[in-house]
Amino acid sequence: MAAKKLQSIRGIHDGLPAEVRAWQRVEAAARKVFGTYAFSEVRLPVLEPTELFVRSIGEATDIVSKEMYAFTDQGGDHICLRPEGTAGAVRAYLQGGLTRSGGQRWFYIGPMFRRERPQKGRLRQFQQIGVEMFGAPGPLEDAEILAMAHAFLSELGIGGLQLEINSLGCTACRPAYREALVAYLHERADLLCETCKERMDKNPMRVLDCKVASCQAELSAAPEMVNHLCASCESHFAGLQAGLKALQVPYHINARIVRGLDYYNRTAFEIVTDQLGAQGTVLAGGRYDGLIEELGGPATTAIGFAAGLERLAMLLGDSEPAVVDIAVVVLGEQVIPYSLQQAAKLRQHGFSVVHCGGGSAKRQFKAADREGARFVVVIGKDEMQAGVATLKNMATGEQQQLAFEQLVNVIRD
Ligand code: ATP
Ligand code: MG
């Protein structure tokens, strides 16, 4: 009886070659564009102390209350697989003693873990491309960060994306707004879904982005933060919009944009598509001026965003398959060592080369075909002695005998 095959955990996918090629296209665009804004890559741990997220994200959030993969390890430490990147980035910034170095501009690419209900575009292990700017005093930084996000997605050539911005206010103006919102929600409590009822008092702003249609209908006249901003939040929001206009980044104000995490203030934004159904947010972020202090550092302004790598990859067209430039076909046992050397030399020229391993010519040509090789280089005993090879162009069928140096030029053209 055949052994039972094990499956991966639900919502946790393998990145097989074709998919990884799409991811790499997204990553390459990120590295290129973020580099032009002078952002540096950081690589941060996947395991963090659970307390880091409880303190930063907040216990009332979905992430901390029910989505974290948290456990006690053999030594009794409470650790978890990171559900997002910002808290760990702030921890690293403080631990690395970088607070006196002026601003920091970071980006990272890596896996995040949330125990969500798996569905299209919603995984339990997914990858984020995240950006954090520590020391981002004003709306100008917000505008530039958004312009960078926009440039990144433009570089990928994904159409039909929309930037939506909002202001979440600050500790001066949000409490009064929150009260007005909670009062509004209480008046309609019976008409809201169970989740909204639960969130109403603990995390009322989250009710605003409930996906249930009947809730959205009840919320149509809900008070909006943008109409309750204090003077300095108001001028920040106006400054952001002026910056976006100067940079010619198109945007919409969407008063329903909130962030799932507690630490955001003022600017919040999402870039959305209508092509992925309910999971249409490909990039989301905002300003979090209080977080660094909350985690034990000096008061530091900051802003960041994270993009879902898998969701972006789904929006790309098919990626080119990996190209094999040359398949080496060997005729005769005694030629094998020499053919291995020639294959290695061709690789030094930068070509991707597969060696077909010897044996019958028919089998080797079949293998070359399967690999999709652009050229086949045939080496037999006579060719070896003469220092030449037969080059076959697989697209045209054309064959010619050439010295190795010439062969390199023909393939390169
Ligand atoms: P959503 O509203 O879709 O749950 P979120 O507010 O939880 O998103 P963030 O924490 O802001 O998402 O994460 C930033 C981005 O990471 C999202 O916009 C999305 O593209 C991606 N993302 C978040 N959760 C998942 C997931 N479970 N699977 C795949 N991608 C995800
Ligand atoms: Mg979520």
mmCIF file of N, CA, C and O in Angstrom, residues 5-54:
data_model
loop_
_atom_site.group_PDB
_atom_site.id
_atom_site.type_symbol
_atom_site.label_atom_id
_atom_site.label_comp_id
_atom_site.label_asym_id
_atom_site.label_seq_id
_atom_site.Cartn_x
_atom_site.Cartn_y
_atom_site.Cartn_z
ATOM 1 N N LYS A 5 0.166 10.515 1.612
ATOM 2 C CA LYS A 5 0.904 11.766 1.384
ATOM 3 C C LYS A 5 0.437 12.821 2.381
ATOM 4 O O LYS A 5 -0.748 13.003 2.581
ATOM 5 N N LEU A 6 1.384 13.512 2.964
ATOM 6 C CA LEU A 6 1.020 14.583 3.898
ATOM 7 C C LEU A 6 0.707 15.860 3.138
ATOM 8 O O LEU A 6 1.304 16.148 2.105
ATOM 9 N N GLN A 7 -0.229 16.621 3.629
ATOM 10 C CA GLN A 7 -0.621 17.896 3.011
ATOM 11 C C GLN A 7 -0.095 19.039 3.879
ATOM 12 O O GLN A 7 0.089 18.878 5.075
ATOM 13 N N SER A 8 0.076 20.191 3.235
ATOM 14 C CA SER A 8 0.463 21.361 4.033
ATOM 15 C C SER A 8 -0.734 21.804 4.869
ATOM 16 O O SER A 8 -1.865 21.383 4.627
ATOM 17 N N ILE A 9 -0.493 22.664 5.841
ATOM 18 C CA ILE A 9 -1.560 23.198 6.698
ATOM 19 C C ILE A 9 -2.503 24.052 5.851
ATOM 20 O O ILE A 9 -2.049 24.758 4.947
ATOM 21 N N ARG A 10 -3.792 23.991 6.127
ATOM 22 C CA ARG A 10 -4.771 24.759 5.353
ATOM 23 C C ARG A 10 -4.437 26.253 5.390
ATOM 24 O O ARG A 10 -4.118 26.792 6.453
ATOM 25 N N GLY A 11 -4.464 26.883 4.224
ATOM 26 C CA GLY A 11 -4.161 28.318 4.190
ATOM 27 C C GLY A 11 -2.666 28.602 4.149
ATOM 28 O O GLY A 11 -2.241 29.745 4.216
ATOM 29 N N ILE A 12 -1.867 27.539 4.070
ATOM 30 C CA ILE A 12 -0.415 27.724 3.972
ATOM 31 C C ILE A 12 0.048 27.048 2.687
ATOM 32 O O ILE A 12 -0.088 25.827 2.549
ATOM 33 N N HIS A 13 0.532 27.845 1.757
ATOM 34 C CA HIS A 13 0.788 27.352 0.404
ATOM 35 C C HIS A 13 2.269 27.199 0.114
ATOM 36 O O HIS A 13 3.103 27.877 0.703
ATOM 37 N N ASP A 14 2.552 26.345 -0.862
ATOM 38 C CA ASP A 14 3.919 26.216 -1.350
ATOM 39 C C ASP A 14 4.155 27.251 -2.439
ATOM 40 O O ASP A 14 3.265 27.513 -3.245
ATOM 41 N N GLY A 15 5.323 27.805 -2.462
ATOM 42 C CA GLY A 15 5.708 28.668 -3.574
ATOM 43 C C GLY A 15 6.471 27.821 -4.575
ATOM 44 O O GLY A 15 7.666 27.593 -4.430
ATOM 45 N N LEU A 16 5.778 27.314 -5.568
ATOM 46 C CA LEU A 16 6.444 26.512 -6.599
ATOM 47 C C LEU A 16 7.032 27.456 -7.652
ATOM 48 O O LEU A 16 6.699 28.644 -7.663
ATOM 49 N N PRO A 17 7.915 26.947 -8.540
ATOM 50 C CA PRO A 17 8.685 27.861 -9.397
ATOM 51 C C PRO A 17 7.874 28.924 -10.132
ATOM 52 O O PRO A 17 8.253 30.103 -10.131
ATOM 53 N N ALA A 18 6.738 28.551 -10.744
ATOM 54 C CA ALA A 18 6.010 29.550 -11.541
ATOM 55 C C ALA A 18 5.515 30.683 -10.646
ATOM 56 O O ALA A 18 5.556 31.856 -11.019
ATOM 57 N N GLU A 19 5.058 30.323 -9.449
ATOM 58 C CA GLU A 19 4.552 31.346 -8.548
ATOM 59 C C GLU A 19 5.687 32.218 -8.015
ATOM 60 O O GLU A 19 5.560 33.437 -7.907
ATOM 61 N N VAL A 20 6.804 31.583 -7.702
ATOM 62 C CA VAL A 20 7.937 32.346 -7.171
ATOM 63 C C VAL A 20 8.443 33.353 -8.216
ATOM 64 O O VAL A 20 8.842 34.464 -7.881
ATOM 65 N N ARG A 21 8.364 32.982 -9.488
ATOM 66 C CA ARG A 21 8.775 33.943 -10.526
ATOM 67 C C ARG A 21 7.908 35.196 -10.480
ATOM 68 O O ARG A 21 8.411 36.306 -10.634
ATOM 69 N N ALA A 22 6.611 35.014 -10.239
ATOM 70 C CA ALA A 22 5.728 36.177 -10.128
ATOM 71 C C ALA A 22 6.090 36.990 -8.877
ATOM 72 O O ALA A 22 6.154 38.222 -8.914
ATOM 73 N N TRP A 23 6.361 36.292 -7.766
ATOM 74 C CA TRP A 23 6.760 37.003 -6.544
ATOM 75 C C TRP A 23 8.028 37.818 -6.791
ATOM 76 O O TRP A 23 8.154 38.953 -6.336
ATOM 77 N N GLN A 24 8.972 37.193 -7.522
ATOM 78 C CA GLN A 24 10.251 37.886 -7.750
ATOM 79 C C GLN A 24 10.067 39.146 -8.593
ATOM 80 O O GLN A 24 10.792 40.117 -8.411
ATOM 81 N N ARG A 25 9.087 39.108 -9.490
ATOM 82 C CA ARG A 25 8.828 40.332 -10.273
ATOM 83 C C ARG A 25 8.355 41.451 -9.356
ATOM 84 O O ARG A 25 8.761 42.603 -9.486
ATOM 85 N N VAL A 26 7.478 41.072 -8.413
ATOM 86 C CA VAL A 26 6.974 42.073 -7.467
ATOM 87 C C VAL A 26 8.126 42.584 -6.602
ATOM 88 O O VAL A 26 8.295 43.787 -6.386
ATOM 89 N N GLU A 27 8.941 41.653 -6.132
ATOM 90 C CA GLU A 27 10.060 42.031 -5.265
ATOM 91 C C GLU A 27 11.048 42.931 -5.998
ATOM 92 O O GLU A 27 11.566 43.902 -5.435
ATOM 93 N N ALA A 28 11.316 42.604 -7.260
ATOM 94 C CA ALA A 28 12.282 43.400 -8.025
ATOM 95 C C ALA A 28 11.763 44.835 -8.191
ATOM 96 O O ALA A 28 12.529 45.796 -8.074
ATOM 97 N N ALA A 29 10.467 44.971 -8.445
ATOM 98 C CA ALA A 29 9.894 46.316 -8.585
ATOM 99 C C ALA A 29 10.021 47.077 -7.271
ATOM 100 O O ALA A 29 10.356 48.266 -7.245
ATOM 101 N N ALA A 30 9.758 46.380 -6.167
ATOM 102 C CA ALA A 30 9.858 47.022 -4.848
ATOM 103 C C ALA A 30 11.291 47.490 -4.598
ATOM 104 O O ALA A 30 11.538 48.644 -4.234
ATOM 105 N N ARG A 31 12.250 46.597 -4.806
ATOM 106 C CA ARG A 31 13.655 46.946 -4.538
ATOM 107 C C ARG A 31 14.083 48.128 -5.393
ATOM 108 O O ARG A 31 14.770 49.042 -4.930
ATOM 109 N N LYS A 32 13.672 48.108 -6.650
ATOM 110 C CA LYS A 32 14.076 49.179 -7.563
ATOM 111 C C LYS A 32 13.488 50.528 -7.114
ATOM 112 O O LYS A 32 14.214 51.500 -6.932
ATOM 113 N N VAL A 33 12.189 50.545 -6.922
ATOM 114 C CA VAL A 33 11.529 51.822 -6.620
ATOM 115 C C VAL A 33 11.893 52.309 -5.214
ATOM 116 O O VAL A 33 12.219 53.491 -5.020
ATOM 117 N N PHE A 34 11.890 51.419 -4.229
ATOM 118 C CA PHE A 34 12.216 51.853 -2.869
ATOM 119 C C PHE A 34 13.667 52.345 -2.805
ATOM 120 O O PHE A 34 13.990 53.266 -2.065
ATOM 121 N N GLY A 35 14.524 51.718 -3.605
ATOM 122 C CA GLY A 35 15.915 52.172 -3.666
ATOM 123 C C GLY A 35 16.009 53.614 -4.152
ATOM 124 O O GLY A 35 16.815 54.397 -3.653
ATOM 125 N N THR A 36 15.167 53.977 -5.110
ATOM 126 C CA THR A 36 15.226 55.347 -5.631
ATOM 127 C C THR A 36 14.728 56.358 -4.592
ATOM 128 O O THR A 36 14.996 57.540 -4.708
ATOM 129 N N TYR A 37 14.005 55.896 -3.590
ATOM 130 C CA TYR A 37 13.602 56.770 -2.482
ATOM 131 C C TYR A 37 14.553 56.635 -1.292
ATOM 132 O O TYR A 37 14.250 57.079 -0.200
ATOM 133 N N ALA A 38 15.685 55.968 -1.521
ATOM 134 C CA ALA A 38 16.715 55.794 -0.489
ATOM 135 C C ALA A 38 16.230 55.014 0.727
ATOM 136 O O ALA A 38 16.546 55.335 1.867
ATOM 137 N N PHE A 39 15.453 53.963 0.490
ATOM 138 C CA PHE A 39 15.061 53.054 1.570
ATOM 139 C C PHE A 39 16.013 51.855 1.549
ATOM 140 O O PHE A 39 16.438 51.406 0.486
ATOM 141 N N SER A 40 16.341 51.347 2.750
ATOM 142 C CA SER A 40 17.255 50.199 2.868
ATOM 143 C C SER A 40 16.502 48.970 3.358
ATOM 144 O O SER A 40 15.599 49.088 4.189
ATOM 145 N N GLU A 41 16.937 47.826 2.864
ATOM 146 C CA GLU A 41 16.273 46.587 3.284
ATOM 147 C C GLU A 41 16.738 46.148 4.667
ATOM 148 O O GLU A 41 17.923 46.222 4.983
ATOM 149 N N VAL A 42 15.795 45.673 5.474
ATOM 150 C CA VAL A 42 16.134 45.032 6.749
ATOM 151 C C VAL A 42 15.572 43.621 6.730
ATOM 152 O O VAL A 42 14.603 43.335 6.027
ATOM 153 N N ARG A 43 16.200 42.735 7.476
ATOM 154 C CA ARG A 43 15.706 41.356 7.600
ATOM 155 C C ARG A 43 15.507 41.078 9.071
ATOM 156 O O ARG A 43 16.473 41.066 9.831
ATOM 157 N N LEU A 44 14.285 40.883 9.443
ATOM 158 C CA LEU A 44 13.932 40.814 10.854
ATOM 159 C C LEU A 44 13.373 39.438 11.195
ATOM 160 O O LEU A 44 12.914 38.715 10.321
ATOM 161 N N PRO A 45 13.408 39.091 12.486
ATOM 162 C CA PRO A 45 13.001 37.733 12.871
ATOM 163 C C PRO A 45 11.528 37.455 12.619
ATOM 164 O O PRO A 45 10.690 38.342 12.672
ATOM 165 N N VAL A 46 11.258 36.184 12.377
ATOM 166 C CA VAL A 46 9.877 35.719 12.218
ATOM 167 C C VAL A 46 9.279 35.429 13.595
ATOM 168 O O VAL A 46 8.091 35.604 13.810
ATOM 169 N N LEU A 47 10.116 34.993 14.533
ATOM 170 C CA LEU A 47 9.659 34.751 15.905
ATOM 171 C C LEU A 47 9.907 35.988 16.748
ATOM 172 O O LEU A 47 11.000 36.562 16.711
ATOM 173 N N GLU A 48 8.906 36.398 17.473
ATOM 174 C CA GLU A 48 9.030 37.561 18.357
ATOM 175 C C GLU A 48 8.338 37.231 19.678
ATOM 176 O O GLU A 48 7.477 36.343 19.724
ATOM 177 N N PRO A 49 8.680 37.982 20.743
ATOM 178 C CA PRO A 49 7.928 37.784 21.986
ATOM 179 C C PRO A 49 6.458 38.161 21.771
ATOM 180 O O PRO A 49 6.172 39.196 21.171
ATOM 181 N N THR A 50 5.555 37.339 22.242
ATOM 182 C CA THR A 50 4.120 37.597 22.062
ATOM 183 C C THR A 50 3.741 38.980 22.586
ATOM 184 O O THR A 50 2.927 39.691 21.998
ATOM 185 N N GLU A 51 4.368 39.354 23.676
ATOM 186 C CA GLU A 51 4.036 40.630 24.316
ATOM 187 C C GLU A 51 4.220 41.830 23.380
ATOM 188 O O GLU A 51 3.515 42.837 23.494
ATOM 189 N N LEU A 52 5.163 41.718 22.458
ATOM 190 C CA LEU A 52 5.406 42.821 21.526
ATOM 191 C C LEU A 52 4.119 43.186 20.777
ATOM 192 O O LEU A 52 3.798 44.357 20.585
ATOM 193 N N PHE A 53 3.402 42.182 20.344
ATOM 194 C CA PHE A 53 2.179 42.442 19.558
ATOM 195 C C PHE A 53 0.997 42.790 20.453
ATOM 196 O O PHE A 53 0.155 43.592 20.083
ATOM 197 N N VAL A 54 0.959 42.184 21.632
ATOM 198 C CA VAL A 54 -0.127 42.520 22.563
ATOM 199 C C VAL A 54 -0.026 44.003 22.909
ATOM 200 O O VAL A 54 -1.013 44.735 22.892
#
